[in-house]
Every structure is written in C-alpha cells, then in structure tokens.
Amino acid sequence: PSRLFTENVLRSFFPAMNDRTMLKTLRSVLLIFSIGATYYAVTSESTMYEMVANAYTVTLVGAVVPLALGIYWRNATTQGAIASVIAGVTAWLVAEQIGGEEPMIPAPLYGLAASLVGMIIGSLIPQFIATLPHIDTSKPAPSSMQSESTGH
C-alpha cells in the first residue's frame, strides 16, 4: 500500500519529484503506514481473521469500482472515482453499524452498490474536480539520474 500510495497519489501532486526524493518519500510513507498498522493490531480487540476480512472489505467497497470503471468505462472521471470511494466506504460503515448481528444483505454489498452509484453520478454530473494529468512512470530516467542511482 505504501508504494501504491506514493506512486499513484503523492506523485500526482508532486510531478517534478526526482527518484531520490521519491525513494525518501516512499520510505517515510512505509514507516508511517507500518506504525499505524502496528498500533491498530496491538490496540484492536478484533481477531486476526476479522482484521484481514476488514482489510479486503475496504478494498472491495472503496477500490474495485473506481479501478474497474476507470479502466473499462470511457466516461469515468477523477471526480467520479472520489465520489465512489467516499460513497462506498460510508455506506459500508453505516450498514455495519445499523445492520445488526446477521443482516439479510451483508454490509459490504451496500458499500459496493453505493460505490457504483457514486462513480456513475460523480462522473456524469458537471465536473468540479479536475482530472490530474497522467504521469508516465514507464519512461527511463534521464541519463543524469541514472548515473546518480548507479553510482557511476
């Protein structure tokens, strides 16, 4: 998660970040994520199974729809993806709180449905959030950067 966050989120806001700064940022984010995960695991009353299930549920309700529609739906937008994540996670958390012990419809399905609705509506309404430019990380680094990283 730390690499994905650094590459896909932070780099979008700082496109001029060089490889050395990127590596330092990645290490810092990894440390912060590790401390957060350790704190959660130590202080949580959940079992290991419940923690793993919740981790995958967050991915289901917050990432599956924006990723799938971002790839396969031509009208998908950044605003739609943000609305999808917010709607999916919010609906899941609300359904968890009001659903009781054994609900007829599992809370993650509410989150998945809300994520889909959020993506569609957020992409089709007028856009208030601009789509960030794509950063092509597949291009090789300039020759000056390669010499710094290899030590030659």
mmCIF file of C-alpha atoms in Angstrom:
data_model
loop_
_atom_site.group_PDB
_atom_site.id
_atom_site.type_symbol
_atom_site.label_atom_id
_atom_site.label_comp_id
_atom_site.label_asym_id
_atom_site.label_seq_id
_atom_site.Cartn_x
_atom_site.Cartn_y
_atom_site.Cartn_z
ATOM 1 C CA PRO A 1 0.000 0.000 0.000
ATOM 2 C CA SER A 2 2.779 2.465 0.754
ATOM 3 C CA ARG A 3 4.290 2.139 -2.727
ATOM 4 C CA LEU A 4 0.901 2.439 -4.409
ATOM 5 C CA PHE A 5 0.037 5.475 -2.310
ATOM 6 C CA THR A 6 3.363 7.159 -3.006
ATOM 7 C CA GLU A 7 3.410 6.378 -6.743
ATOM 8 C CA ASN A 8 -0.250 6.967 -7.538
ATOM 9 C CA VAL A 9 -1.332 9.650 -5.086
ATOM 10 C CA LEU A 10 1.623 11.686 -3.892
ATOM 11 C CA ARG A 11 3.400 11.705 -7.251
ATOM 12 C CA SER A 12 0.256 13.175 -8.834
ATOM 13 C CA PHE A 13 0.561 16.191 -6.559
ATOM 14 C CA PHE A 14 4.343 16.489 -6.972
ATOM 15 C CA PRO A 15 5.072 15.510 -10.594
ATOM 16 C CA ALA A 16 8.558 17.053 -10.551
ATOM 17 C CA MET A 17 9.697 14.713 -7.752
ATOM 18 C CA ASN A 18 13.003 13.105 -8.712
ATOM 19 C CA ASP A 19 13.892 9.487 -7.991
ATOM 20 C CA ARG A 20 15.924 10.257 -4.866
ATOM 21 C CA THR A 21 13.100 12.301 -3.321
ATOM 22 C CA MET A 22 10.628 9.633 -4.398
ATOM 23 C CA LEU A 23 12.641 6.957 -2.580
ATOM 24 C CA LYS A 24 12.874 9.066 0.594
ATOM 25 C CA THR A 25 9.141 9.746 0.429
ATOM 26 C CA LEU A 26 8.398 6.068 -0.097
ATOM 27 C CA ARG A 27 10.477 5.118 2.935
ATOM 28 C CA SER A 28 8.741 7.759 5.079
ATOM 29 C CA VAL A 29 5.283 6.615 3.984
ATOM 30 C CA LEU A 30 6.247 2.992 4.652
ATOM 31 C CA LEU A 31 7.340 3.905 8.184
ATOM 32 C CA ILE A 32 4.120 5.831 8.849
ATOM 33 C CA PHE A 33 1.933 3.018 7.472
ATOM 34 C CA SER A 34 3.870 0.436 9.498
ATOM 35 C CA ILE A 35 3.459 2.386 12.730
ATOM 36 C CA GLY A 36 -0.273 2.826 12.029
ATOM 37 C CA ALA A 37 -0.820 -0.859 11.231
ATOM 38 C CA THR A 38 1.143 -1.972 14.287
ATOM 39 C CA TYR A 39 -0.786 0.396 16.541
ATOM 40 C CA TYR A 40 -4.094 -0.861 15.127
ATOM 41 C CA ALA A 41 -3.115 -4.522 15.536
ATOM 42 C CA VAL A 42 -1.915 -4.057 19.116
ATOM 43 C CA THR A 43 -4.856 -1.969 20.332
ATOM 44 C CA SER A 44 -7.663 -3.710 18.412
ATOM 45 C CA GLU A 45 -9.926 -6.255 20.054
ATOM 46 C CA SER A 46 -10.579 -7.885 16.677
ATOM 47 C CA THR A 47 -9.236 -11.284 15.784
ATOM 48 C CA MET A 48 -6.655 -11.656 13.033
ATOM 49 C CA TYR A 49 -9.363 -13.080 10.774
ATOM 50 C CA GLU A 50 -11.603 -10.034 11.333
ATOM 51 C CA MET A 51 -8.738 -7.619 10.624
ATOM 52 C CA VAL A 52 -7.884 -9.371 7.344
ATOM 53 C CA ALA A 53 -11.559 -9.521 6.344
ATOM 54 C CA ASN A 54 -11.958 -5.800 7.034
ATOM 55 C CA ALA A 55 -8.834 -5.006 5.005
ATOM 56 C CA TYR A 56 -10.276 -6.803 1.985
ATOM 57 C CA THR A 57 -13.691 -5.261 2.551
ATOM 58 C CA VAL A 58 -12.204 -1.758 2.407
ATOM 59 C CA THR A 59 -10.634 -2.689 -0.924
ATOM 60 C CA LEU A 60 -13.956 -4.057 -2.195
ATOM 61 C CA VAL A 61 -16.089 -1.049 -1.249
ATOM 62 C CA GLY A 62 -13.503 1.630 -1.967
ATOM 63 C CA ALA A 63 -11.325 0.481 -4.851
ATOM 64 C CA VAL A 64 -12.929 -2.177 -7.059
ATOM 65 C CA VAL A 65 -15.485 0.065 -8.774
ATOM 66 C CA PRO A 66 -13.186 3.064 -9.416
ATOM 67 C CA LEU A 67 -10.462 0.776 -10.733
ATOM 68 C CA ALA A 68 -12.717 -1.340 -12.949
ATOM 69 C CA LEU A 69 -14.736 1.539 -14.335
ATOM 70 C CA GLY A 70 -11.617 3.678 -14.639
ATOM 71 C CA ILE A 71 -10.220 1.056 -16.987
ATOM 72 C CA TYR A 72 -13.343 -0.018 -18.891
ATOM 73 C CA TRP A 73 -15.723 2.957 -18.856
ATOM 74 C CA ARG A 74 -14.821 5.828 -21.137
ATOM 75 C CA ASN A 75 -16.819 8.401 -19.121
ATOM 76 C CA ALA A 76 -15.109 7.688 -15.783
ATOM 77 C CA THR A 77 -13.559 10.760 -14.147
ATOM 78 C CA THR A 78 -11.447 11.651 -11.149
ATOM 79 C CA GLN A 79 -14.490 13.233 -9.511
ATOM 80 C CA GLY A 80 -16.448 10.023 -10.066
ATOM 81 C CA ALA A 81 -13.668 7.944 -8.512
ATOM 82 C CA ILE A 82 -13.517 10.175 -5.436
ATOM 83 C CA ALA A 83 -17.316 10.085 -5.077
ATOM 84 C CA SER A 84 -17.199 6.305 -5.475
ATOM 85 C CA VAL A 85 -14.666 5.827 -2.684
ATOM 86 C CA ILE A 86 -16.481 8.162 -0.299
ATOM 87 C CA ALA A 87 -19.926 6.680 -1.027
ATOM 88 C CA GLY A 88 -18.741 3.065 -0.836
ATOM 89 C CA VAL A 89 -16.839 3.353 2.427
ATOM 90 C CA THR A 90 -19.544 5.493 4.042
ATOM 91 C CA ALA A 91 -22.372 3.129 3.071
ATOM 92 C CA TRP A 92 -20.394 0.115 4.289
ATOM 93 C CA LEU A 93 -19.630 1.731 7.677
ATOM 94 C CA VAL A 94 -23.242 2.866 8.152
ATOM 95 C CA ALA A 95 -24.578 -0.579 7.181
ATOM 96 C CA GLU A 96 -22.145 -2.211 9.642
ATOM 97 C CA GLN A 97 -23.483 -0.018 12.449
ATOM 98 C CA ILE A 98 -27.198 -0.427 11.788
ATOM 99 C CA GLY A 99 -27.263 -3.938 10.292
ATOM 100 C CA GLY A 100 -27.218 -5.996 13.446
ATOM 101 C CA GLU A 101 -25.563 -9.379 14.008
ATOM 102 C CA GLU A 102 -26.740 -11.193 10.875
ATOM 103 C CA PRO A 103 -28.267 -8.797 8.343
ATOM 104 C CA MET A 104 -30.207 -10.085 5.353
ATOM 105 C CA ILE A 105 -27.852 -8.228 2.994
ATOM 106 C CA PRO A 106 -24.190 -8.052 4.055
ATOM 107 C CA ALA A 107 -22.844 -4.551 4.694
ATOM 108 C CA PRO A 108 -20.102 -4.798 2.032
ATOM 109 C CA LEU A 109 -22.766 -5.227 -0.678
ATOM 110 C CA TYR A 110 -24.328 -1.913 0.349
ATOM 111 C CA GLY A 111 -20.884 -0.370 0.088
ATOM 112 C CA LEU A 112 -20.251 -1.903 -3.328
ATOM 113 C CA ALA A 113 -23.625 -0.679 -4.630
ATOM 114 C CA ALA A 114 -23.051 2.815 -3.236
ATOM 115 C CA SER A 115 -19.592 2.841 -4.777
ATOM 116 C CA LEU A 116 -21.081 2.057 -8.195
ATOM 117 C CA VAL A 117 -23.758 4.738 -7.827
ATOM 118 C CA GLY A 118 -21.158 7.261 -6.643
ATOM 119 C CA MET A 119 -18.929 6.530 -9.631
ATOM 120 C CA ILE A 120 -21.719 6.887 -12.159
ATOM 121 C CA ILE A 121 -23.254 10.036 -10.682
ATOM 122 C CA GLY A 122 -19.891 11.623 -9.868
ATOM 123 C CA SER A 123 -18.694 11.070 -13.435
ATOM 124 C CA LEU A 124 -21.858 12.246 -15.188
ATOM 125 C CA ILE A 125 -22.607 15.452 -13.250
ATOM 126 C CA PRO A 126 -20.703 18.663 -14.076
ATOM 127 C CA GLN A 127 -17.065 18.288 -13.080
ATOM 128 C CA PHE A 128 -15.864 20.377 -10.142
ATOM 129 C CA ILE A 129 -12.690 18.337 -9.593
ATOM 130 C CA ALA A 130 -10.249 18.486 -12.472
ATOM 131 C CA THR A 131 -8.691 15.299 -13.745
ATOM 132 C CA LEU A 132 -4.980 15.303 -12.905
ATOM 133 C CA PRO A 133 -2.527 14.790 -15.764
ATOM 134 C CA HIS A 134 -1.216 11.281 -16.285
ATOM 135 C CA ILE A 135 2.397 10.697 -15.242
ATOM 136 C CA ASP A 136 4.189 8.110 -17.356
ATOM 137 C CA THR A 137 6.491 6.274 -14.949
ATOM 138 C CA SER A 138 7.467 3.725 -17.587
ATOM 139 C CA LYS A 139 9.859 6.146 -19.300
ATOM 140 C CA PRO A 140 13.518 5.688 -18.387
ATOM 141 C CA ALA A 141 15.078 8.296 -16.126
ATOM 142 C CA PRO A 142 17.315 10.950 -17.750
ATOM 143 C CA SER A 143 20.957 9.926 -18.031
ATOM 144 C CA SER A 144 21.988 12.236 -15.154
ATOM 145 C CA MET A 145 19.507 10.436 -12.881
ATOM 146 C CA GLN A 146 20.789 7.014 -13.932
ATOM 147 C CA SER A 147 24.356 7.920 -13.052
ATOM 148 C CA GLU A 148 23.248 9.128 -9.602
ATOM 149 C CA SER A 149 21.354 5.933 -8.847
ATOM 150 C CA THR A 150 24.036 3.538 -10.098
ATOM 151 C CA GLY A 151 26.952 5.410 -8.607
ATOM 152 C CA HIS A 152 28.857 5.736 -11.945
#
